Tab-separated table of C-alpha atoms in Angstrom:
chain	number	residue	atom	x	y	z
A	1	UNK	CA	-32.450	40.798	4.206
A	2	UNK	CA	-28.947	39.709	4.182
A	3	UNK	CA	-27.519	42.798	5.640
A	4	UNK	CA	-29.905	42.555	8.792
A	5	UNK	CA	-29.142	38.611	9.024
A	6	UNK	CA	-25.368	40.000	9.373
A	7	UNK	CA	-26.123	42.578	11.230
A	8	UNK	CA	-28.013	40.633	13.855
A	9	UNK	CA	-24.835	38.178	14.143
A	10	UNK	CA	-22.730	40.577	14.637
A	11	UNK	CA	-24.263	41.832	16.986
A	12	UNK	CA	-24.684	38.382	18.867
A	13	UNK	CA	-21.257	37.567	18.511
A	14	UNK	CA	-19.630	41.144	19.643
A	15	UNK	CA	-21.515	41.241	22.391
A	16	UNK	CA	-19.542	41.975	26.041
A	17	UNK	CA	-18.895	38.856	28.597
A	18	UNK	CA	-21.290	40.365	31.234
A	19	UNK	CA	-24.609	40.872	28.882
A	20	UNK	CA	-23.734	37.251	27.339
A	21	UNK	CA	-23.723	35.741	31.259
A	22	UNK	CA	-26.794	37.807	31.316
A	23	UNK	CA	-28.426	36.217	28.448
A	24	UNK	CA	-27.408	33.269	29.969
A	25	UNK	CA	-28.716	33.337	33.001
A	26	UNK	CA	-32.332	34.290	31.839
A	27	UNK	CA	-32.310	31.377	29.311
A	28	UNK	CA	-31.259	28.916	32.235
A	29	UNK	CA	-34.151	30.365	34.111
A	30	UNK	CA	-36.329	30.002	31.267
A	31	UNK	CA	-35.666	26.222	30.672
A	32	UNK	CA	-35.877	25.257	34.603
A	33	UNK	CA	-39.607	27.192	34.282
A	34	UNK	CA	-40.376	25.051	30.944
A	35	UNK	CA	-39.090	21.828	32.431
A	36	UNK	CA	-41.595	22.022	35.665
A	37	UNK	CA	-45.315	22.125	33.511
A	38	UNK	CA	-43.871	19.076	31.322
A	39	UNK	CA	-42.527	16.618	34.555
A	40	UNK	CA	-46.454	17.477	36.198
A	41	UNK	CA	-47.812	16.616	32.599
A	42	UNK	CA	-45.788	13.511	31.936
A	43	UNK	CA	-46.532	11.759	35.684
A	44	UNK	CA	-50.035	12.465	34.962
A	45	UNK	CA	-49.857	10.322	31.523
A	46	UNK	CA	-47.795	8.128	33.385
A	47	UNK	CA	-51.014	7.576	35.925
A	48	UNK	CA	-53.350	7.457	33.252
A	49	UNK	CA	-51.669	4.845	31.295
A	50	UNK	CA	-51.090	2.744	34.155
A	51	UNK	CA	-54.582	2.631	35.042
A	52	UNK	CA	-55.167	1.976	31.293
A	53	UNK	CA	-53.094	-1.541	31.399
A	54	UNK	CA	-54.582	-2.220	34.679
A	55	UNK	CA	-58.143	-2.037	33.069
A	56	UNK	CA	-56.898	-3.822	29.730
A	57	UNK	CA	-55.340	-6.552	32.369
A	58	UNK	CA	-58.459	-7.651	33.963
A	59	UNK	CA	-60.276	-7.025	30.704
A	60	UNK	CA	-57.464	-9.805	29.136
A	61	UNK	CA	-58.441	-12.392	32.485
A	62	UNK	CA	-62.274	-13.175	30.805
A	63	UNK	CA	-61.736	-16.526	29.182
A	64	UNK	CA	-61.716	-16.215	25.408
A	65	UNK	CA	-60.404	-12.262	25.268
A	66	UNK	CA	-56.840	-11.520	23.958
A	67	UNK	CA	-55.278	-8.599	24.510
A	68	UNK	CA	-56.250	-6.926	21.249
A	69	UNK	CA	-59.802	-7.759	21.751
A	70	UNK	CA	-59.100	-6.482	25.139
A	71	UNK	CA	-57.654	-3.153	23.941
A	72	UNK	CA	-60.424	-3.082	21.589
A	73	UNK	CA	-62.971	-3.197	24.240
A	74	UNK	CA	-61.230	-0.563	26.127
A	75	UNK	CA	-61.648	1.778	23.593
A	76	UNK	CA	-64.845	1.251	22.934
A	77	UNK	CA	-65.795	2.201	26.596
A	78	UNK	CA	-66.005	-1.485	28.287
A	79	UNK	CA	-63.615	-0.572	31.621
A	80	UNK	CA	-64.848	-3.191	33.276
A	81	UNK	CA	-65.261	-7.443	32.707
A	82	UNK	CA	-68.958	-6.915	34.348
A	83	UNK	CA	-69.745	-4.522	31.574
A	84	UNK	CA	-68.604	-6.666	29.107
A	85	UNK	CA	-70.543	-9.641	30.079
A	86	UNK	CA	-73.545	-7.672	30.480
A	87	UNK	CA	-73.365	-5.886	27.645
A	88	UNK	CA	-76.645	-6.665	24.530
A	89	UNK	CA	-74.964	-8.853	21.359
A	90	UNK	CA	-74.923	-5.809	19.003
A	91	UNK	CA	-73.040	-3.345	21.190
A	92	UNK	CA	-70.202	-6.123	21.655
A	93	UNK	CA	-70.377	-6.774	17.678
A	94	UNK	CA	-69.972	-3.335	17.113
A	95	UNK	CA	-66.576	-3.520	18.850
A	96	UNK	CA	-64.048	-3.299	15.906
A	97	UNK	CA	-62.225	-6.990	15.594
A	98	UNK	CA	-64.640	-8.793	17.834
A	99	UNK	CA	-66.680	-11.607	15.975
A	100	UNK	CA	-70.200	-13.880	16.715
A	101	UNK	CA	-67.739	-16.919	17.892
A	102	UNK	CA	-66.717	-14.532	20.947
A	103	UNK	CA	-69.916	-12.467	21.684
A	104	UNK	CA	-71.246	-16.677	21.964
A	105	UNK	CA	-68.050	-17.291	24.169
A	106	UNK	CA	-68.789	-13.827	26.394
A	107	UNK	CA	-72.747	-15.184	26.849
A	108	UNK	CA	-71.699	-18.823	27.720
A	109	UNK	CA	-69.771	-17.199	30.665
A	110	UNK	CA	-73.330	-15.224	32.114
């Protein structure tokens, strides 16, 4: 095992300027083709995030909601304030963190 390990370095380091340049130029190549898939990938999470704080945003504008509660509605699949405020008692109670004193508060408002 050791004898290919130093066999494989040696033959790394001995290697001639032009196939090194070679080498080089594929990897280069290689990392600008990586680099495009991740910048289309990251400005698409970018999107999607921003259109999750918008929704948390005017989720956070109905009087007695915080922004966990907010997040917390999110997640549960309430995009909207209307849906919220429309929704039965027991789906909002089943919202994780969300109590009787604000499902009252979230009625009062209808």
């Amino acid at each position: 095992m050791i004898t290919k390990f130093l066999s494989k370095l040696k033959s790394i380091l001995f290697k001639s300027k032009a196939s090194s340049e070679k080498s080089t130029a594929k990897i280069t190549k290689t990392k600008a083709k990586k680099k495009s898939p991740k910048s289309s990938k990251t400005s698409k999470s970018k999107t999607k995030k921003d259109e999750q704080k918008k929704l948390i945003e005017a989720l956070k504008a109905i009087p007695g909601v915080g922004a966990k509660s907010a997040e917390a509605f999110y997640k549960a699949g309430f995009k909207t304030p209307k849906a919220i405020t429309s929704a039965n008692d027991e789906d909002l109670l089943a919202v994780p963190g969300v109590g009787i004193n604000l499902v009252k508060k979230l009625k009062n408002l209808n």
